[in-house]
Amino acid sequence: MANEDKFKKVISHAKEYGYVFQSSEIYDGLSAVYDYAQNGAELKNNIRNYWWKAMVQMHDNIVGIDAAIFMHPTTWKASGHVDAFNDPLIDNKDSKKRYRADVLVEDYCAKIEAKINKEVKKAEKRFGDAFNREEFVTTNGRVLGYQEKIDTILKRLGKSLENEDLADVKALIEELEIADPMTGSRNWTDVKQFNLMFGTKLGASAETAMELYLRPETAQGIFVNFLNVQKTGRMKIPFGIAQTGKAFRNEIVARQFIFRMREFEQMEMQFFIKPGTQKEWFNYWKETRLKWHKSLGMGDDNYRFHDHEKLAHYADAATDIEFNFPFGFKELEGIHSRTDFDLSKHEEYSGKKLQYFDHEAKESYTPYVLETSIGLDRMFLALFSNSLQEETLEDGSERTVLKLPAVLAPTKAAILPLVRKDEALTEMAKAIVEDLKWEFNVAYDEKDAIGRRYRRQDAVGTPFCITVDGESIENHTVTLRYRDTMEQKRIKIEELRHLIKAEVDVKHWLMKMS
Ligand code: GAP
């Protein structure tokens, strides 16, 4: 399936099977805002839980908090978001459409990258088993030329953005002859900065109301609570504070479904360390977070690191873990070495000391911070798009299957009486539901022929189907069907819990990280 078709299928499947709906759909929707439906909410909870277990429960030096979305407005002045949380925008004078100038350039580079991939595919075909990708991309003249072009463009873009040289960003767009993707026009305005924070007001009367922002990242709720947590938890450096929660950004180019939303959820962890150790911790968290992703079995080749040329105002090093989405490799998670920027700024703006006293060294210092920040919605999209597969079976028929990692699947097992009209079967199936539901999210389905029910559960991503038939009444056994292989096994009802647990248990999956 072509990538564009695949992505369309992902969006329609998410709606059809109760994962994601457009927000306020009956009023024609709200752009770049989405609601999670009955299965989507379960998947989201499971992802959040998988992250929380790995980050908080499995680390005795990381604790979790839940800070408010509203924060004192000075927070955002101190953090730099009021002055520097901007996107460089450019308007097309003919189409009146607005774009992120850096995204236009990056999309241009992505097209060159597509040419590299084409060359690789061609060579792969030509050389067969003898093909060595690494050797090819580092020696083939055409590929090297393309890569050099990408590197030169991105380097210049990074430099211009860092120096706030917006005139050069425009010059770059013009030199590359980048056209409006919608209309082909090259009639551009100058590039301008646009702040991404949403403003709101706290208080009843217009005169006394306080101007607030909806938080654009969850991280600041952690920074302002650094000392509260350190003291009440008697935490010793190095230690981390984790949090999941909503963040809001007035994204201008909000497209690609739940990839870039205006209201989204982050899972962030700030790791407080001794100044000078940031390089070591940066490498540690890069490796640890990649292992977490890989533990879910979505294909190791689908991840890559992308080190930042242009650093955010708070960072001295940063990398993205990129995932191979249906529209190409894009940022899934950021790992940032944030220095002591945030704590120092909050200290300066609040006038309160935010330092750590090291009892052994008998000295106080402002800790440095290593941050891991992942978008829950993006993780959802990565999982969902990667898991959605079309298969042609041996008999030539097609099946659509959502091969979500069993640990994250919304429903772990569907219990299906073979015949709806047979009361003994339905009663037994319902008894199994009653028993299993204490431990797993399970479903009961008695409608339609068994084959159709299997297909329905495949499409919704349920890893197990348990079928109750005539033999079940005789010998207390059922058929256990595996979603991914479609293999069926006859097993004793008493064994069900144990068998399902072995496959869906968080421990079983997280152990893959070690
Ligand atoms: N505290 C650091 C921070 O917020 P970021 O790179 O701006 O860094 C971190 O965001 C992660 O949040 C991204 O890697 C992405 O997964 C997610 N994210 C950012 N903006 C988003 C948006 N508009 N919609 C969905 N997810 C978003």
XYZ file of C-alpha atoms and ligand atoms in Angstrom:
541
model
C 0.000 0.000 0.000
C 1.356 3.471 -0.880
C 2.209 5.555 2.177
C -0.495 8.105 1.546
C -3.139 5.399 1.157
C -1.835 3.683 4.273
C -2.195 6.895 6.261
C -5.753 7.418 5.009
C -6.539 3.861 6.036
C -5.062 4.515 9.508
C -7.349 7.526 10.005
C -10.482 5.776 8.787
C -9.704 2.608 10.766
C -9.189 4.669 13.928
C -12.663 6.085 13.502
C -14.432 2.918 12.381
C -13.115 0.836 15.278
C -13.710 3.386 18.057
C -10.179 4.709 18.582
C -10.127 8.386 17.538
C -12.925 10.782 16.556
C -12.702 14.314 15.253
C -13.584 16.673 18.117
C -17.090 18.216 17.945
C -17.766 16.276 14.781
C -21.469 17.112 14.724
C -20.451 20.771 14.331
C -18.073 19.846 11.500
C -15.149 19.366 13.842
C -12.413 21.567 15.250
C -9.168 21.618 13.342
C -6.277 19.625 14.868
C -8.324 18.666 17.954
C -9.346 15.040 18.478
C -11.297 12.909 20.949
C -10.224 9.446 22.011
C -13.059 6.953 21.753
C -13.786 3.824 23.790
C -10.824 1.809 22.489
C -8.572 4.818 22.058
C -8.952 5.804 25.703
C -7.965 2.280 26.785
C -4.934 2.234 24.477
C -3.878 5.650 25.712
C -4.194 4.551 29.358
C -2.123 1.464 28.624
C 0.648 3.463 26.913
C 0.697 5.931 29.807
C 0.865 3.085 32.284
C 3.662 1.354 30.355
C 5.672 4.569 30.408
C 4.933 5.276 34.085
C 5.924 1.754 35.131
C 9.217 1.977 33.209
C 10.088 5.470 34.394
C 8.672 5.765 37.918
C 7.999 2.314 39.315
C 11.182 0.720 37.975
C 13.501 3.536 39.099
C 13.827 4.015 42.839
C 15.199 7.528 42.239
C 12.298 8.780 40.090
C 8.963 9.944 41.508
C 5.827 11.125 39.739
C 3.702 14.236 40.239
C 0.575 15.745 38.712
C 0.910 19.538 38.503
C -1.867 21.910 37.458
C -2.291 23.074 33.874
C -2.677 26.678 35.007
C 0.520 28.182 36.342
C 1.471 31.634 37.542
C 2.081 33.746 34.395
C 5.613 34.651 35.504
C 6.489 30.964 35.004
C 6.370 31.489 31.254
C 8.327 34.703 31.359
C 11.042 32.926 33.367
C 11.076 29.825 31.173
C 11.552 31.937 28.057
C 8.294 30.867 26.441
C 6.831 34.391 26.331
C 9.816 35.676 24.374
C 11.133 32.654 22.544
C 8.426 30.014 22.044
C 7.881 31.020 18.460
C 7.552 29.433 15.072
C 8.922 31.158 11.977
C 5.928 31.695 9.698
C 5.666 32.661 6.078
C 2.544 33.567 4.086
C 1.942 32.981 0.457
C 0.658 36.238 -1.019
C -1.387 34.548 -3.738
C -3.000 31.663 -1.864
C -3.113 33.520 1.486
C -2.005 30.262 3.101
C 0.338 30.335 6.073
C 3.219 27.883 6.554
C 6.053 27.218 8.954
C 9.092 28.373 7.056
C 11.359 25.704 8.580
C 8.845 22.963 7.723
C 8.788 24.058 4.075
C 12.568 23.647 3.956
C 12.471 20.344 5.857
C 9.810 18.989 3.493
C 12.052 19.970 0.596
C 14.851 17.915 2.187
C 12.479 15.006 2.788
C 11.888 14.909 -0.972
C 15.647 14.608 -1.555
C 15.728 11.869 1.057
C 12.988 10.045 -0.846
C 15.332 10.090 -3.861
C 18.044 8.458 -1.736
C 15.596 5.759 -0.670
C 14.685 5.164 -4.307
C 18.351 4.673 -5.209
C 18.738 2.251 -2.291
C 15.682 0.243 -3.362
C 16.946 0.061 -6.946
C 20.368 -1.147 -5.801
C 18.798 -3.638 -3.397
C 16.925 -5.151 -6.329
C 20.011 -5.209 -8.501
C 22.412 -6.774 -5.975
C 19.970 -9.061 -4.144
C 21.399 -10.835 -1.080
C 24.870 -9.366 -1.670
C 23.517 -5.826 -1.073
C 25.160 -3.916 1.752
C 23.137 -0.803 2.542
C 25.744 0.845 4.719
C 28.422 0.460 2.053
C 26.113 1.670 -0.707
C 25.009 4.874 1.008
C 28.568 5.778 1.974
C 30.087 5.179 -1.491
C 27.466 5.755 -4.173
C 28.161 9.098 -5.849
C 24.562 10.048 -6.486
C 23.491 9.227 -2.919
C 26.436 11.126 -1.473
C 25.510 14.138 -3.595
C 21.923 14.080 -2.363
C 23.060 13.685 1.251
C 25.486 16.569 0.953
C 22.726 18.778 -0.391
C 20.457 17.895 2.554
C 23.233 18.524 5.077
C 24.133 21.896 3.573
C 20.522 23.084 3.523
C 19.740 21.950 7.064
C 22.950 23.420 8.411
C 22.158 26.785 6.891
C 18.566 26.642 8.148
C 19.745 25.751 11.657
C 22.246 28.592 11.686
C 19.777 31.181 10.371
C 17.157 30.182 12.943
C 19.685 30.212 15.745
C 20.828 33.698 14.759
C 17.219 34.840 14.280
C 18.212 35.649 10.708
C 14.711 35.340 9.253
C 15.714 37.175 6.061
C 18.105 34.325 5.301
C 15.369 31.739 5.902
C 13.306 33.534 3.259
C 16.338 33.739 0.968
C 16.836 29.981 1.360
C 13.200 29.289 0.435
C 13.582 31.463 -2.636
C 16.935 29.978 -3.664
C 15.534 26.458 -3.426
C 12.515 27.649 -5.433
C 10.156 26.179 -2.856
C 6.553 26.669 -3.916
C 3.290 26.739 -1.957
C 2.468 22.996 -1.714
C -1.228 23.764 -2.319
C -0.970 26.089 -5.321
C 2.590 26.098 -6.658
C 2.938 29.882 -6.155
C 6.353 31.252 -5.140
C 5.095 34.676 -4.118
C 6.153 34.737 -0.443
C 5.991 37.362 2.328
C 8.867 37.887 4.756
C 9.312 35.312 7.531
C 7.896 36.392 10.932
C 7.912 34.888 14.415
C 4.590 33.753 15.963
C 4.128 32.797 19.642
C 2.492 29.395 20.128
C 0.989 29.796 23.596
C -2.781 30.018 24.141
C -3.818 32.833 26.443
C -6.782 32.778 28.813
C -8.043 34.730 31.833
C -8.483 33.829 35.496
C -11.071 35.777 37.493
C -14.597 37.092 37.072
C -14.240 40.795 36.341
C -12.519 42.179 33.274
C -10.511 44.703 35.340
C -9.061 42.261 37.863
C -8.737 39.146 35.684
C -5.257 37.709 35.502
C -3.839 36.858 32.083
C -2.759 33.229 32.024
C -1.398 30.784 29.481
C -2.388 27.188 28.965
C 0.891 25.352 29.569
C 2.760 24.603 26.333
C 4.816 21.876 28.060
C 4.353 19.943 31.289
C 8.018 20.386 32.253
C 7.593 23.729 34.042
C 5.217 22.167 36.611
C 8.151 19.946 37.540
C 10.761 22.720 37.685
C 8.722 24.947 40.004
C 8.147 21.950 42.311
C 11.754 20.797 42.248
C 12.584 21.790 45.804
C 9.192 20.727 47.247
C 9.674 17.218 45.880
C 13.367 17.035 46.735
C 12.743 18.028 50.365
C 9.520 16.092 51.042
C 10.821 12.997 49.225
C 14.336 13.384 50.705
C 15.647 12.852 47.189
C 19.368 12.734 46.528
C 20.919 13.807 43.255
C 20.744 12.212 40.720
C 16.952 11.908 40.862
C 14.025 12.385 38.523
C 10.503 13.799 38.610
C 8.048 12.443 36.070
C 4.655 13.646 34.980
C 2.034 13.024 32.316
C -0.540 15.597 31.300
C -2.070 17.907 28.742
C -0.147 20.626 26.944
C -1.465 23.208 24.486
C 0.120 24.880 21.464
C -1.440 27.086 18.848
C 0.141 25.083 16.039
C -0.123 26.769 12.684
C 0.647 23.804 10.533
C -1.524 21.371 12.431
C -1.953 18.407 10.164
C -1.174 14.716 9.948
C -4.022 13.629 12.219
C -2.929 13.227 15.862
C 0.745 13.832 15.013
C 0.526 17.588 15.548
C -2.392 18.700 17.679
C -3.356 21.899 19.448
C -4.261 20.025 22.647
C -2.084 16.994 23.322
C -0.577 14.986 26.119
C 3.058 14.735 27.126
C 4.927 12.217 29.257
C 7.966 14.024 30.584
C 10.713 13.339 33.073
C 13.279 15.822 34.374
C 16.379 14.179 35.770
C 18.306 16.435 38.154
C 22.060 15.909 38.042
C 25.365 17.372 39.135
C 26.709 19.996 36.704
C 29.404 18.476 34.499
C 27.757 15.035 34.324
C 25.221 15.988 31.648
C 27.001 14.252 28.758
C 27.071 10.925 30.547
C 23.363 11.186 31.513
C 22.409 12.367 28.041
C 23.878 9.162 26.615
C 22.287 7.065 29.353
C 18.797 8.415 28.703
C 19.181 8.205 24.927
C 19.963 4.522 25.240
C 17.374 3.809 27.929
C 14.531 5.489 26.090
C 15.376 3.739 22.828
C 15.315 0.403 24.667
C 11.836 1.258 25.997
C 10.599 1.846 22.454
C 12.243 -1.287 21.137
C 10.748 -3.407 23.925
C 7.391 -3.021 22.190
C 8.611 -4.938 19.146
C 7.661 -2.422 16.465
C 10.793 -3.104 14.406
C 14.233 -1.789 15.381
C 14.723 -0.280 11.904
C 11.770 2.008 12.480
C 13.737 4.180 14.935
C 16.633 6.536 14.488
C 18.240 9.397 16.382
C 18.289 12.878 14.952
C 20.702 15.202 16.736
C 19.626 18.854 16.725
C 21.616 21.468 14.857
C 19.331 24.201 16.123
C 19.011 23.981 19.898
C 16.030 25.262 21.885
C 16.715 28.306 24.042
C 17.290 26.104 27.111
C 19.446 23.259 25.758
C 23.168 22.477 25.356
C 22.465 19.184 23.538
C 19.343 17.593 22.132
C 18.310 14.622 20.078
C 15.031 13.257 18.779
C 14.053 9.644 18.647
C 12.402 9.566 15.249
C 9.906 6.940 14.188
C 9.058 5.756 10.715
C 5.469 7.064 10.483
C 3.437 6.447 7.283
C 4.612 9.917 6.158
C 8.306 9.221 6.879
C 10.711 9.476 9.818
C 9.511 12.157 12.258
C 10.109 13.126 15.877
C 8.473 10.883 18.434
C 10.417 11.787 21.554
C 12.911 14.481 22.519
C 15.883 14.054 24.852
C 17.252 17.387 25.959
C 20.163 18.456 28.090
C 18.553 21.580 29.592
C 21.522 22.716 31.719
C 20.507 24.778 34.782
C 18.577 27.180 32.566
C 15.088 26.599 33.995
C 15.983 26.377 37.686
C 18.249 29.433 37.461
C 15.576 31.443 35.679
C 12.890 30.488 38.200
C 15.273 31.417 40.971
C 15.870 34.789 39.330
C 12.185 35.565 38.668
C 10.760 34.227 41.943
C 13.547 35.432 44.204
C 13.443 31.987 45.917
C 16.500 29.769 46.164
C 16.162 26.609 44.076
C 19.424 24.925 44.983
C 20.420 21.495 46.141
C 22.572 21.002 49.185
C 24.985 18.128 48.750
C 25.548 16.806 52.303
C 28.626 14.794 51.384
C 30.443 17.546 49.501
C 28.944 20.162 51.862
C 28.117 22.483 48.997
C 25.043 23.960 47.346
C 24.521 24.090 43.620
C 21.848 24.524 40.992
C 21.379 21.089 39.421
C 21.557 20.486 35.689
C 18.625 18.731 34.060
C 18.299 15.941 31.551
C 14.812 15.757 30.092
C 12.992 12.980 28.271
C 9.801 14.191 26.627
C 7.444 12.075 24.581
C 4.049 12.924 23.114
C 1.504 10.344 24.191
C -0.615 11.014 21.103
C 2.404 10.568 18.829
C 3.240 7.305 20.546
C -0.378 6.268 19.964
C -0.053 7.106 16.269
C 3.267 5.270 15.970
C 1.773 2.139 17.518
C -1.506 2.324 15.682
C -0.069 2.967 12.223
C 2.663 0.360 12.617
C 0.217 -2.265 13.866
C -2.385 -1.855 11.159
C -1.770 -4.502 8.534
C -3.548 -5.982 5.536
C -2.850 -9.670 5.025
C -3.653 -12.062 2.225
C -4.387 -15.464 3.716
C -3.599 -18.888 2.259
C -7.123 -19.236 0.842
C -6.695 -15.911 -0.987
C -9.007 -13.972 1.347
C -7.910 -10.687 2.924
C -7.875 -9.749 6.571
C -7.271 -6.416 8.293
C -5.479 -6.909 11.563
C -4.310 -4.455 14.195
C -1.237 -6.152 15.652
C -0.897 -3.922 18.713
C 1.595 -5.190 21.305
C -0.585 -7.404 23.537
C 0.485 -5.474 26.643
C -1.092 -2.298 25.227
C -4.135 -3.713 23.418
C -7.384 -2.150 24.745
C -9.134 -5.500 25.106
C -7.029 -8.518 25.945
C -9.509 -11.250 25.112
C -12.936 -11.644 23.505
C -15.096 -14.477 24.763
C -17.338 -15.904 22.063
C -20.042 -18.569 22.459
C -20.013 -20.518 19.192
C -23.815 -20.452 18.926
C -25.853 -17.577 20.289
C -29.038 -19.585 20.735
C -27.440 -22.242 22.901
C -28.013 -21.063 26.456
C -25.480 -23.458 27.976
C -22.760 -21.943 25.784
C -23.697 -18.304 26.420
C -23.889 -18.928 30.152
C -20.477 -20.558 30.215
C -18.976 -17.751 28.089
C -20.437 -15.123 30.411
C -19.042 -16.976 33.431
C -15.570 -16.826 31.835
C -16.028 -13.071 31.285
C -17.009 -12.619 34.946
C -13.937 -14.512 36.052
C -11.358 -12.900 33.752
C -12.593 -9.316 34.030
C -11.031 -8.965 37.484
C -7.646 -9.061 35.860
C -8.027 -8.160 32.192
C -10.164 -5.936 30.055
C -12.276 -8.519 28.217
C -15.223 -8.398 25.812
C -18.197 -10.655 25.142
C -19.496 -11.057 21.590
C -22.230 -13.427 20.443
C -23.425 -11.693 17.257
C -22.680 -13.010 13.731
C -20.893 -16.131 12.515
C -17.707 -17.035 14.374
C -15.456 -16.182 11.388
C -16.848 -12.645 11.233
C -16.401 -12.226 14.953
C -12.752 -13.280 14.666
C -12.230 -10.710 11.901
C -13.885 -8.000 14.006
C -11.581 -8.731 16.940
C -8.544 -8.843 14.600
C -9.442 -5.402 13.291
C -9.914 -3.947 16.751
C -6.608 -5.462 17.901
C -7.729 -8.042 20.503
C -4.836 -10.496 20.940
C -6.958 -13.486 22.042
C -10.325 -14.962 21.160
C -11.769 -17.605 23.448
C -14.462 -19.734 21.849
C -16.917 -21.737 23.902
C -18.469 -24.688 22.039
C -20.207 -28.007 22.667
C -16.991 -29.671 23.790
C -16.539 -26.948 26.411
C -19.638 -28.204 28.237
C -18.350 -31.779 28.147
C -14.743 -31.312 29.255
C -14.350 -27.726 30.453
C -12.032 -26.728 27.614
C -12.193 -23.836 25.141
C -10.439 -22.807 21.930
C -7.835 -20.093 22.378
C -7.134 -18.263 19.108
C -4.069 -16.055 18.673
C -4.682 -12.837 16.704
C -1.285 -12.619 15.012
C -0.829 -16.213 13.865
C -4.510 -17.244 13.879
C -3.294 -20.442 15.545
C -5.950 -22.170 17.648
C -5.311 -24.314 20.713
C -7.648 -26.388 22.844
C -6.989 -25.574 26.474
C -8.557 -26.028 29.893
C -10.587 -23.058 31.154
C -8.490 -22.982 34.348
C -5.367 -22.338 32.256
C -6.774 -19.230 30.553
C -5.745 -16.693 33.146
C -2.200 -17.958 33.315
C -1.781 -18.115 29.519
C -3.163 -14.635 28.903
C -1.204 -13.123 31.756
C 2.063 -14.503 30.375
C 1.476 -12.584 27.140
C 0.023 -9.300 28.390
C 1.950 -8.776 31.593
C 3.894 -5.496 31.722
C 6.810 -7.300 33.374
C 7.145 -9.730 30.460
C 7.483 -6.762 28.041
C 9.578 -4.411 30.145
C 12.064 -7.202 30.892
C 13.056 -6.895 27.223
C 14.727 -3.609 28.134
C 17.366 -5.297 30.242
N 9.507 19.894 27.454
C 10.151 19.771 26.201
C 9.228 19.784 25.070
O 8.062 20.082 25.216
P 9.080 19.333 22.512
O 10.094 18.701 21.595
O 8.504 20.634 22.129
O 9.810 19.418 23.908
C 8.164 17.029 23.264
O 7.909 18.307 22.739
C 7.288 15.987 22.596
O 5.918 16.374 22.668
C 7.558 15.814 21.105
O 8.610 14.915 20.872
C 6.240 15.273 20.600
O 6.168 13.879 20.780
C 5.226 15.932 21.516
N 4.580 17.084 20.858
C 5.067 18.335 20.740
N 4.194 19.121 20.088
C 3.124 18.350 19.787
C 1.882 18.582 19.128
N 1.552 19.774 18.677
N 1.018 17.550 18.995
C 1.335 16.323 19.477
N 2.477 16.058 20.116
C 3.365 17.039 20.277
